[in-house]
Tab-separated table of C-alpha atoms in Angstrom:
chain	number	residue	atom	x	y	z
K	1	MET	CA	-11.344	35.492	7.106
K	2	GLU	CA	-10.912	32.344	5.143
K	3	GLU	CA	-7.860	29.998	5.087
K	4	LYS	CA	-7.284	26.834	3.092
K	5	VAL	CA	-4.451	24.656	4.420
K	6	THR	CA	-2.856	21.571	2.923
K	7	LEU	CA	-0.836	19.276	5.186
K	8	SER	CA	1.071	16.602	3.369
K	9	GLY	CA	3.706	14.031	4.382
K	10	MET	CA	4.581	10.329	4.421
K	11	GLY	CA	2.368	7.798	6.244
K	12	GLY	CA	3.509	7.802	9.829
K	13	GLN	CA	4.511	11.521	10.112
K	14	GLY	CA	1.256	12.420	11.833
K	15	ILE	CA	-0.468	14.246	8.986
K	16	ILE	CA	-3.916	12.891	9.878
K	17	LEU	CA	-3.482	13.729	13.521
K	18	LEU	CA	-2.286	17.218	12.675
K	19	GLY	CA	-5.361	17.824	10.509
K	20	THR	CA	-7.720	16.735	13.221
K	21	LEU	CA	-5.821	18.922	15.789
K	22	ILE	CA	-5.974	22.007	13.598
K	23	ALA	CA	-9.638	21.447	12.660
K	24	ASN	CA	-10.685	20.936	16.321
K	25	CYS	CA	-8.712	24.107	17.399
K	26	ALA	CA	-10.514	26.157	14.763
K	27	MET	CA	-13.890	24.765	15.887
K	28	GLU	CA	-13.094	25.640	19.501
K	29	GLU	CA	-12.474	29.213	18.404
K	30	ASP	CA	-15.978	29.327	16.817
K	31	ARG	CA	-15.016	29.096	13.182
K	32	SER	CA	-16.551	27.079	10.411
K	33	VAL	CA	-14.186	24.326	9.516
K	34	THR	CA	-13.977	21.380	7.109
K	35	LEU	CA	-11.452	18.582	7.077
K	36	ILE	CA	-10.678	15.971	4.415
K	37	PRO	CA	-8.135	13.432	5.570
K	38	SER	CA	-6.729	11.334	2.770
K	39	TYR	CA	-4.287	8.438	2.465
K	40	GLY	CA	-3.360	5.806	-0.038
K	41	ALA	CA	-3.657	2.076	-0.114
K	42	GLU	CA	-0.121	1.381	1.080
K	43	MET	CA	0.198	-0.394	4.350
K	44	ARG	CA	3.454	1.596	5.091
K	45	GLY	CA	4.644	4.889	3.799
K	46	GLY	CA	2.676	6.418	1.032
K	47	LEU	CA	1.466	10.008	0.679
K	48	SER	CA	-0.974	11.255	3.368
K	49	GLN	CA	-2.860	14.495	3.251
K	50	SER	CA	-5.096	16.632	5.320
K	51	TYR	CA	-7.110	19.384	3.473
K	52	ILE	CA	-8.491	22.029	5.896
K	53	CYS	CA	-10.819	24.976	5.250
K	54	ILE	CA	-11.236	27.524	8.106
K	55	SER	CA	-13.654	30.381	7.649
K	56	ASP	CA	-15.827	32.946	9.437
K	57	LYS	CA	-18.627	32.223	7.072
K	58	ALA	CA	-20.225	28.990	5.933
K	59	ILE	CA	-17.961	27.003	3.733
K	60	GLY	CA	-19.283	26.207	0.278
K	61	SER	CA	-17.022	23.302	-0.485
K	62	PRO	CA	-14.351	21.354	1.508
K	63	VAL	CA	-12.549	20.673	-1.729
K	64	PHE	CA	-10.041	23.137	-3.078
K	65	ALA	CA	-7.183	23.094	-5.640
K	66	CYS	CA	-5.157	25.981	-4.270
K	67	PRO	CA	-4.416	26.303	-0.542
K	68	ASP	CA	-3.196	29.594	1.097
K	69	SER	CA	-0.682	27.698	3.183
K	70	ALA	CA	0.889	24.294	3.386
K	71	ILE	CA	2.940	22.129	5.684
K	72	LEU	CA	5.010	19.749	3.595
K	73	MET	CA	6.965	17.031	5.365
K	74	TYR	CA	8.880	15.266	2.630
K	75	GLN	CA	9.933	15.544	-0.933
K	76	PRO	CA	6.972	13.943	-2.677
K	77	SER	CA	4.698	16.425	-0.833
K	78	MET	CA	6.717	19.319	-2.142
K	79	ASP	CA	6.646	17.876	-5.633
K	80	LYS	CA	2.840	17.475	-5.441
K	81	TYR	CA	1.796	20.746	-3.962
K	82	GLU	CA	4.462	23.409	-4.483
K	83	ASN	CA	2.769	24.897	-7.563
K	84	SER	CA	-0.696	24.820	-6.234
K	85	ILE	CA	-0.179	27.379	-3.467
K	86	ASN	CA	-1.967	30.736	-3.959
K	87	PRO	CA	0.354	33.665	-4.755
K	88	ASP	CA	1.483	35.439	-1.526
K	89	GLY	CA	0.913	32.170	0.255
K	90	LEU	CA	3.184	30.260	2.606
K	91	ILE	CA	4.992	26.880	2.486
K	92	ILE	CA	6.423	25.563	5.693
K	93	TYR	CA	8.602	22.546	4.781
K	94	ASN	CA	10.681	19.968	6.513
K	95	GLU	CA	14.188	20.692	5.225
K	96	ASN	CA	15.472	17.371	6.566
K	97	MET	CA	13.434	15.533	4.000
K	98	VAL	CA	12.824	18.138	1.210
K	99	PHE	CA	15.823	18.675	-0.909
K	100	SER	CA	14.624	20.641	-3.937
K	101	LYS	CA	15.302	24.402	-4.041
K	102	PRO	CA	12.282	26.691	-3.807
K	103	ALA	CA	10.851	27.093	-7.280
K	104	ARG	CA	8.655	30.073	-6.904
K	105	ARG	CA	9.227	33.771	-6.123
K	106	ASP	CA	5.717	34.674	-5.403
K	107	ILE	CA	5.274	32.811	-2.148
K	108	THR	CA	7.098	32.582	1.199
K	109	TYR	CA	9.094	29.429	2.032
K	110	ILE	CA	10.042	28.580	5.629
K	111	PRO	CA	12.432	25.676	5.941
K	112	VAL	CA	12.398	23.888	9.327
K	113	ALA	CA	14.808	21.185	10.334
K	114	ALA	CA	11.812	19.339	11.893
K	115	ASN	CA	13.343	15.814	12.002
K	116	MET	CA	16.601	17.111	13.596
K	117	LYS	CA	14.829	19.314	16.188
K	118	ALA	CA	12.342	16.525	17.038
K	119	GLN	CA	15.195	14.135	17.558
K	120	GLU	CA	16.811	16.659	19.911
K	121	LEU	CA	13.603	16.874	21.864
K	122	GLY	CA	13.627	13.117	22.194
K	123	ASN	CA	11.267	11.648	19.557
K	124	LEU	CA	11.130	11.963	15.786
K	125	LYS	CA	7.341	11.680	15.838
K	126	ALA	CA	7.003	15.237	17.282
K	127	ALA	CA	8.193	16.784	14.062
K	128	ASN	CA	4.638	17.509	12.888
K	129	ILE	CA	3.911	19.493	16.053
K	130	ILE	CA	7.054	21.567	15.616
K	131	MET	CA	5.731	22.459	12.169
K	132	LEU	CA	2.351	23.301	13.646
K	133	GLY	CA	4.057	25.739	16.102
K	134	VAL	CA	5.596	27.585	13.145
K	135	TRP	CA	2.287	27.624	11.201
K	136	CYS	CA	0.387	28.942	14.267
K	137	LYS	CA	2.860	31.781	14.749
K	138	LYS	CA	2.956	32.780	11.087
K	139	ARG	CA	-0.704	32.506	10.048
K	140	LYS	CA	-2.258	33.694	13.395
K	141	ILE	CA	-5.469	31.822	12.806
K	142	ILE	CA	-5.649	29.623	15.846
K	143	GLY	CA	-4.220	30.708	19.294
K	144	TYR	CA	-1.254	29.132	21.089
K	145	ASP	CA	-3.394	28.376	24.184
K	146	THR	CA	-6.053	26.736	22.135
K	147	VAL	CA	-3.530	24.430	20.669
K	148	SER	CA	-1.820	23.649	23.996
K	149	ARG	CA	-5.232	22.701	25.352
K	150	ALA	CA	-5.953	20.495	22.361
K	151	ILE	CA	-2.525	18.771	22.741
K	152	ARG	CA	-3.291	17.959	26.356
K	153	ASN	CA	-6.588	16.593	25.278
K	154	ILE	CA	-5.412	14.493	22.356
K	155	PHE	CA	-2.611	12.862	24.221
K	156	LYS	CA	-4.306	12.346	27.538
K	157	THR	CA	-4.715	8.640	26.944
K	158	LYS	CA	-0.895	8.443	26.444
K	159	SER	CA	1.705	9.101	29.125
K	160	GLN	CA	2.474	12.528	30.574
K	161	LYS	CA	5.827	12.241	28.936
K	162	VAL	CA	4.250	12.179	25.500
K	163	THR	CA	2.051	15.167	26.335
K	164	ASP	CA	5.094	17.130	27.609
K	165	LEU	CA	7.130	16.227	24.558
K	166	ASN	CA	4.456	17.607	22.244
K	167	LEU	CA	3.988	20.765	24.318
K	168	LYS	CA	7.770	21.392	24.055
K	169	ALA	CA	7.581	20.736	20.307
K	170	LEU	CA	4.762	23.312	19.915
K	171	ASP	CA	6.711	25.780	21.930
K	172	LEU	CA	9.935	25.167	19.989
K	173	GLY	CA	8.171	25.673	16.598
K	174	TYR	CA	6.290	28.707	17.791
K	175	HIS	CA	9.545	30.439	18.903
K	176	LEU	CA	11.537	29.441	15.894
K	177	VAL	CA	10.170	32.216	13.705
Q	1	MET	CA	31.698	-8.279	-19.029
Q	2	ALA	CA	28.936	-10.841	-19.230
Q	3	ILE	CA	25.578	-9.911	-17.716
Q	4	VAL	CA	24.409	-12.625	-15.357
Q	5	PHE	CA	21.352	-10.905	-13.879
Q	6	LYS	CA	19.365	-7.778	-14.664
Q	7	LYS	CA	15.947	-6.197	-14.282
Q	8	PRO	CA	13.467	-8.037	-16.465
Q	9	ARG	CA	12.395	-6.135	-19.620
Q	10	SER	CA	8.841	-6.572	-18.432
Q	11	MET	CA	9.407	-4.554	-15.258
Q	12	THR	CA	9.345	-0.744	-15.037
Q	13	ASP	CA	11.788	1.462	-13.085
Q	14	THR	CA	9.030	2.686	-10.759
Q	15	HIS	CA	9.956	2.445	-7.120
Q	16	MET	CA	7.681	-0.126	-5.391
Q	17	HIS	CA	5.524	0.964	-2.553
Q	18	TYR	CA	5.377	-2.508	-0.941
Q	19	CYS	CA	6.500	-3.007	2.714
Q	20	PRO	CA	10.027	-4.214	3.342
Q	21	GLY	CA	9.947	-7.992	3.346
Q	22	CYS	CA	6.759	-8.222	1.211
Q	23	GLY	CA	6.435	-11.112	-1.274
Q	24	HIS	CA	5.026	-8.972	-4.067
Q	25	GLY	CA	8.484	-7.746	-5.146
Q	26	VAL	CA	9.728	-11.295	-5.815
Q	27	ALA	CA	6.354	-12.506	-7.258
Q	28	HIS	CA	6.154	-9.575	-9.687
Q	29	ARG	CA	9.675	-10.249	-10.811
Q	30	LEU	CA	9.097	-13.939	-11.322
Q	31	VAL	CA	6.096	-13.236	-13.502
Q	32	ALA	CA	8.041	-10.630	-15.506
Q	33	GLU	CA	10.952	-13.053	-16.010
Q	34	VAL	CA	8.595	-15.716	-17.352
Q	35	ILE	CA	6.837	-13.291	-19.696
Q	36	ASP	CA	10.262	-12.232	-21.065
Q	37	GLU	CA	11.546	-15.806	-21.449
Q	38	LEU	CA	8.327	-16.814	-23.380
Q	39	ASN	CA	8.761	-13.617	-25.387
Q	40	VAL	CA	5.177	-12.604	-25.035
Q	41	ARG	CA	5.354	-9.210	-23.414
Q	42	GLU	CA	3.592	-7.473	-26.298
Q	43	GLU	CA	0.757	-10.052	-26.216
Q	44	THR	CA	0.255	-10.016	-22.468
Q	45	ILE	CA	-2.842	-8.584	-20.727
Q	46	ALA	CA	-2.794	-8.904	-16.957
Q	47	VAL	CA	-5.787	-8.267	-14.654
Q	48	ALA	CA	-4.711	-6.568	-11.387
Q	49	PRO	CA	-6.520	-7.277	-8.096
Q	50	VAL	CA	-7.871	-5.105	-5.362
Q	51	GLY	CA	-5.318	-5.276	-2.564
Q	52	CYS	CA	-1.771	-4.120	-2.013
Q	53	ALA	CA	-0.981	-5.154	-5.619
Q	54	VAL	CA	-3.784	-2.876	-6.988
Q	55	LEU	CA	-1.039	-0.689	-8.426
Q	56	ALA	CA	0.750	-3.649	-10.143
Q	57	TYR	CA	0.334	-1.857	-13.494
Q	58	ASP	CA	2.954	0.669	-12.261
Q	59	TYR	CA	5.591	-2.045	-12.050
Q	60	TRP	CA	4.990	-4.203	-15.145
Q	61	ASP	CA	5.783	-2.999	-18.609
Q	62	PHE	CA	2.894	-4.814	-20.279
Q	63	ASP	CA	-0.834	-4.106	-20.572
Q	64	VAL	CA	-2.648	-4.444	-17.226
Q	65	THR	CA	-6.292	-3.749	-16.581
Q	66	GLU	CA	-7.942	-3.221	-13.247
Q	67	SER	CA	-10.901	-5.199	-11.944
Q	68	ALA	CA	-13.429	-4.973	-9.260
Q	69	HIS	CA	-12.631	-6.838	-6.054
Q	70	GLY	CA	-12.550	-10.553	-6.816
Q	71	ARG	CA	-13.892	-10.237	-10.333
Q	72	ALA	CA	-10.462	-10.629	-12.108
Q	73	PRO	CA	-11.288	-14.133	-13.417
Q	74	ALA	CA	-14.531	-12.777	-15.023
Q	75	VAL	CA	-12.681	-9.881	-16.563
Q	76	ALA	CA	-10.005	-12.266	-17.793
Q	77	THR	CA	-12.671	-14.406	-19.346
Q	78	GLY	CA	-13.986	-11.503	-21.232
Q	79	ILE	CA	-10.553	-10.468	-22.503
Q	80	LYS	CA	-9.479	-13.965	-23.473
Q	81	ARG	CA	-12.647	-14.704	-25.336
Q	82	VAL	CA	-12.347	-11.517	-27.343
Q	83	PHE	CA	-8.579	-11.856	-27.804
Q	84	PRO	CA	-7.808	-15.611	-27.714
Q	85	ASP	CA	-4.261	-15.065	-28.939
Q	86	LYS	CA	-3.261	-12.732	-26.106
Q	87	VAL	CA	-1.617	-14.108	-22.988
Q	88	VAL	CA	-4.175	-13.335	-20.163
Q	89	PHE	CA	-3.459	-13.829	-16.441
Q	90	THR	CA	-4.874	-12.701	-13.198
Q	91	TYR	CA	-2.785	-11.719	-10.236
Q	92	GLN	CA	-4.832	-12.100	-6.999
Q	93	GLY	CA	-4.450	-12.154	-3.199
Q	94	ASP	CA	-6.265	-14.667	-0.995
Q	95	GLY	CA	-9.058	-12.272	-0.070
Q	96	ASP	CA	-9.639	-11.224	-3.744
Q	97	LEU	CA	-9.428	-14.798	-5.063
Q	98	ILE	CA	-11.279	-16.994	-2.634
Q	99	SER	CA	-13.203	-14.698	-0.299
Q	100	ILE	CA	-15.115	-12.047	-2.301
Q	101	GLY	CA	-14.028	-13.624	-5.679
Q	102	GLY	CA	-14.710	-17.282	-4.837
Q	103	ASN	CA	-17.595	-17.511	-7.208
Q	104	GLU	CA	-15.842	-15.934	-10.176
Q	105	LEU	CA	-12.878	-18.164	-9.705
Q	106	LEU	CA	-14.990	-21.269	-9.363
Q	107	HIS	CA	-16.924	-20.639	-12.644
Q	108	CYS	CA	-13.931	-19.411	-14.671
Q	109	ALA	CA	-12.148	-22.605	-13.658
Q	110	ASN	CA	-15.268	-24.702	-14.387
Q	111	ARG	CA	-15.573	-23.342	-17.853
Q	112	GLY	CA	-11.987	-24.246	-18.351
Q	113	GLU	CA	-11.065	-20.710	-19.516
Q	114	ASN	CA	-7.598	-20.774	-21.152
Q	115	ILE	CA	-6.070	-18.288	-18.672
Q	116	THR	CA	-3.596	-18.401	-15.903
Q	117	VAL	CA	-4.249	-17.402	-12.366
Q	118	VAL	CA	-1.304	-16.241	-10.129
Q	119	PHE	CA	-2.508	-16.633	-6.624
Q	120	ILE	CA	-0.616	-14.727	-3.906
Q	121	ASN	CA	-1.416	-16.440	-0.575
Q	122	ASN	CA	-0.264	-14.521	2.579
Q	123	THR	CA	-2.978	-15.898	4.886
Q	124	VAL	CA	-4.470	-12.487	5.696
Q	125	TYR	CA	-6.268	-9.488	4.158
Q	126	GLY	CA	-3.162	-7.340	3.595
Q	127	MET	CA	-4.162	-3.880	2.405
Q	128	THR	CA	-7.071	-3.516	4.866
Q	129	GLY	CA	-4.863	-4.187	7.866
Q	130	GLY	CA	-4.452	-7.893	8.488
Q	131	GLN	CA	-7.922	-9.383	9.014
Q	132	MET	CA	-8.613	-13.104	8.907
Q	133	ALA	CA	-8.849	-14.527	5.380
Q	134	PRO	CA	-10.106	-17.865	4.118
Q	135	THR	CA	-6.521	-19.048	4.202
Q	136	THR	CA	-5.681	-17.966	7.776
Q	137	LEU	CA	-4.166	-20.922	9.750
Q	138	PRO	CA	-5.932	-22.416	12.748
Q	139	GLY	CA	-4.587	-20.594	15.786
Q	140	GLN	CA	-3.307	-17.703	13.773
Q	141	LYS	CA	-3.940	-14.319	15.417
Q	142	THR	CA	-5.277	-11.658	13.146
Q	143	THR	CA	-7.092	-8.351	13.790
Q	144	THR	CA	-10.422	-10.233	13.558
Q	145	THR	CA	-9.247	-13.333	15.345
Q	146	PRO	CA	-7.313	-11.834	18.236
Q	147	LEU	CA	-7.475	-15.050	20.188
Q	148	GLY	CA	-6.418	-17.117	17.175
Q	149	ARG	CA	-8.629	-18.689	14.518
Q	150	ASP	CA	-10.864	-21.320	15.946
Q	151	PRO	CA	-11.917	-23.857	13.429
Q	152	ALA	CA	-15.048	-24.719	15.461
Q	153	THR	CA	-16.436	-21.194	14.843
Q	154	GLU	CA	-14.366	-19.862	11.951
Q	155	GLY	CA	-13.917	-22.972	9.869
Q	156	HIS	CA	-10.635	-24.400	8.554
Q	157	PRO	CA	-8.454	-22.661	6.035
Q	158	ILE	CA	-9.269	-23.310	2.392
Q	159	ARG	CA	-6.740	-25.094	0.198
Q	160	VAL	CA	-7.639	-23.524	-3.151
Q	161	CYS	CA	-5.504	-25.927	-5.269
Q	162	GLU	CA	-7.056	-29.009	-3.679
Q	163	LEU	CA	-10.496	-27.424	-3.975
Q	164	LEU	CA	-10.182	-26.809	-7.696
Q	165	SER	CA	-8.563	-30.098	-8.470
Q	166	SER	CA	-11.747	-32.075	-9.119
Q	167	ILE	CA	-12.904	-29.627	-11.901
Q	168	PRO	CA	-12.345	-31.196	-15.344
Q	169	GLY	CA	-11.590	-27.764	-17.014
Q	170	VAL	CA	-8.687	-27.184	-14.653
Q	171	LYS	CA	-5.532	-28.655	-16.191
Q	172	TYR	CA	-2.656	-27.429	-13.972
Q	173	LEU	CA	-2.427	-26.583	-10.302
Q	174	GLU	CA	0.787	-26.178	-8.347
Q	175	ARG	CA	1.567	-24.673	-4.968
Q	176	VAL	CA	4.939	-23.035	-4.469
Q	177	SER	CA	6.646	-20.980	-1.709
Q	178	LEU	CA	8.775	-17.779	-1.668
Q	179	ASP	CA	10.468	-18.583	1.665
Q	180	LYS	CA	13.729	-19.902	0.330
Q	181	THR	CA	15.872	-19.408	-2.757
Q	182	ALA	CA	15.387	-23.026	-3.738
Q	183	ASN	CA	11.673	-22.611	-3.523
Q	184	ILE	CA	11.683	-19.310	-5.468
Q	185	ILE	CA	13.441	-21.119	-8.284
Q	186	LYS	CA	10.783	-23.852	-8.195
Q	187	ALA	CA	8.142	-21.039	-8.129
Q	188	ARG	CA	9.555	-19.667	-11.360
Q	189	LYS	CA	9.405	-23.063	-13.003
Q	190	ALA	CA	5.842	-23.526	-11.982
Q	191	LEU	CA	4.870	-20.148	-13.590
Q	192	MET	CA	6.753	-21.208	-16.749
Q	193	LYS	CA	4.735	-24.326	-16.861
Q	194	ALA	CA	1.360	-22.612	-16.204
Q	195	PHE	CA	1.990	-19.972	-18.803
Q	196	GLN	CA	3.126	-22.579	-21.333
Q	197	ALA	CA	-0.058	-24.489	-20.661
Q	198	GLN	CA	-1.978	-21.384	-21.738
Q	199	LEU	CA	0.125	-20.944	-24.862
Q	200	ASP	CA	-0.484	-24.617	-25.723
Q	201	LYS	CA	-4.285	-23.995	-25.278
Q	202	LYS	CA	-4.631	-26.628	-22.623
Q	203	GLY	CA	-7.128	-24.867	-20.386
Q	204	PHE	CA	-7.152	-23.310	-16.872
Q	205	SER	CA	-3.936	-23.076	-14.919
Q	206	LEU	CA	-3.279	-21.759	-11.367
Q	207	VAL	CA	-0.054	-21.295	-9.419
Q	208	GLU	CA	-0.532	-20.638	-5.692
Q	209	MET	CA	2.444	-18.798	-4.122
Q	210	LEU	CA	2.951	-18.794	-0.308
Q	211	THR	CA	4.203	-15.227	0.313
Q	212	PRO	CA	5.261	-13.226	3.438
Q	213	CYS	CA	3.427	-10.292	5.007
Q	214	PRO	CA	5.694	-9.039	7.766
Q	215	THR	CA	3.577	-5.928	8.495
Q	216	ASN	CA	0.273	-7.784	9.125
Q	217	TRP	CA	1.968	-10.817	10.722
Q	218	GLY	CA	3.643	-8.599	13.248
Q	219	MET	CA	7.073	-9.984	12.372
Q	220	ASN	CA	10.180	-8.723	10.759
Q	221	ALA	CA	11.094	-9.974	7.245
Q	222	HIS	CA	13.366	-12.683	8.541
Q	223	GLU	CA	10.723	-14.154	10.997
Q	224	SER	CA	8.045	-13.985	8.275
Q	225	LEU	CA	10.062	-16.242	5.981
Q	226	LYS	CA	10.473	-18.670	8.959
Q	227	PHE	CA	6.728	-18.549	9.549
Q	228	ILE	CA	6.218	-19.777	6.057
Q	229	SER	CA	8.854	-22.516	6.360
Q	230	ASN	CA	7.749	-23.747	9.717
Q	231	ASP	CA	3.995	-23.118	9.861
Q	232	VAL	CA	2.309	-22.117	6.611
Q	233	ILE	CA	3.792	-24.918	4.560
Q	234	LYS	CA	2.573	-27.452	7.036
Q	235	TYR	CA	-0.994	-26.625	6.224
Q	236	PHE	CA	-0.428	-25.711	2.557
Q	237	PRO	CA	2.075	-28.267	1.309
Q	238	THR	CA	3.992	-27.235	-1.816
Q	239	GLY	CA	3.960	-29.353	-4.990
Q	240	VAL	CA	1.992	-30.210	-8.024
Q	241	ILE	CA	-1.723	-30.851	-7.235
Q	242	LYS	CA	-2.900	-31.430	-10.665
Q	243	ASP	CA	-1.164	-31.961	-13.970
Q	244	GLU	CA	-3.205	-32.881	-17.030
Q	245	LEU	CA	-1.032	-31.147	-19.490
């Protein structure tokens, strides 16, 4: 299998963290993986991206123009990447910050009220993990247990409260679709 | 209905990416207003820095070129010598100007190049996350001086205007502040004078602007203006340092 994923959002929405998380999970499941995190010069805000390739074979290039799936957290991300997704691909987008109507008929769009649901869980910052839950369920590339373990690991320097919040967020996203 | 205030002709409609409370918004506008008032928009070539204002060309509606970090005065020299009738200015932060670019600034000033330098002094390296700059105050906490700048080991802040004042080719030096409305008005006047000096072919001019950086100072916008009024101005007094126009 081979999957190219683009994650994009505003600085502060946890796109870099999400990229690292997905890449580590894919590695744990014995796949080849490349990750290119990217962010602009702005001290606050600005577009932030993670480009991930996951494959059973060696990956020729970490750079790609057309992802198979994307997680897009706000409008500028949709503007930038909507037309680059491969046909039959998937866009999971944060409908609380993306207001344009889906423009294509040849891909699947899944809107998620990520901000609202994260707020209900108790912290806006968990929105990215909710999106991750949806992506895991839909793409079936990394397993739920692998991600749970990775979340426990990544947040172990923070409080148990933060870890629990993110595990809840993963669960919520996973069972949304 | 009479129009009493509007966006300068020399500014674009592009949304700025600067942090809330940043001084760049005001500084960009003041430069644009002066370019408009002197009616030189179509003759202006600016040289943008490396720093938060690296994308200044998105916000000004006149020609702007990029330069390597600190080398804006050298690039400006080349442009002005080839096009002496253009209005050429650099727009530089304190790291760009007097840290990595100290040498280019010194020699451009010493040659008395007929350009204007707009110096944005926020006492830290902004875009890279708030490290100590040559202009950081004694005792000021930054990411590379977590215990506060110690002059015994880190030296004292550099006062660029005072440093350049002994150079014969330098004709106009003024330090202004963007902390209060009255000072912003003075800042605009200083820029007018500096750009007029260039139009009158007098030589090198520089306006140093004390600007807020709430994000890297760890303050909100309001506190950051107070920090300038109460602390920064004490070390960097505003006023004309040199006027040989």
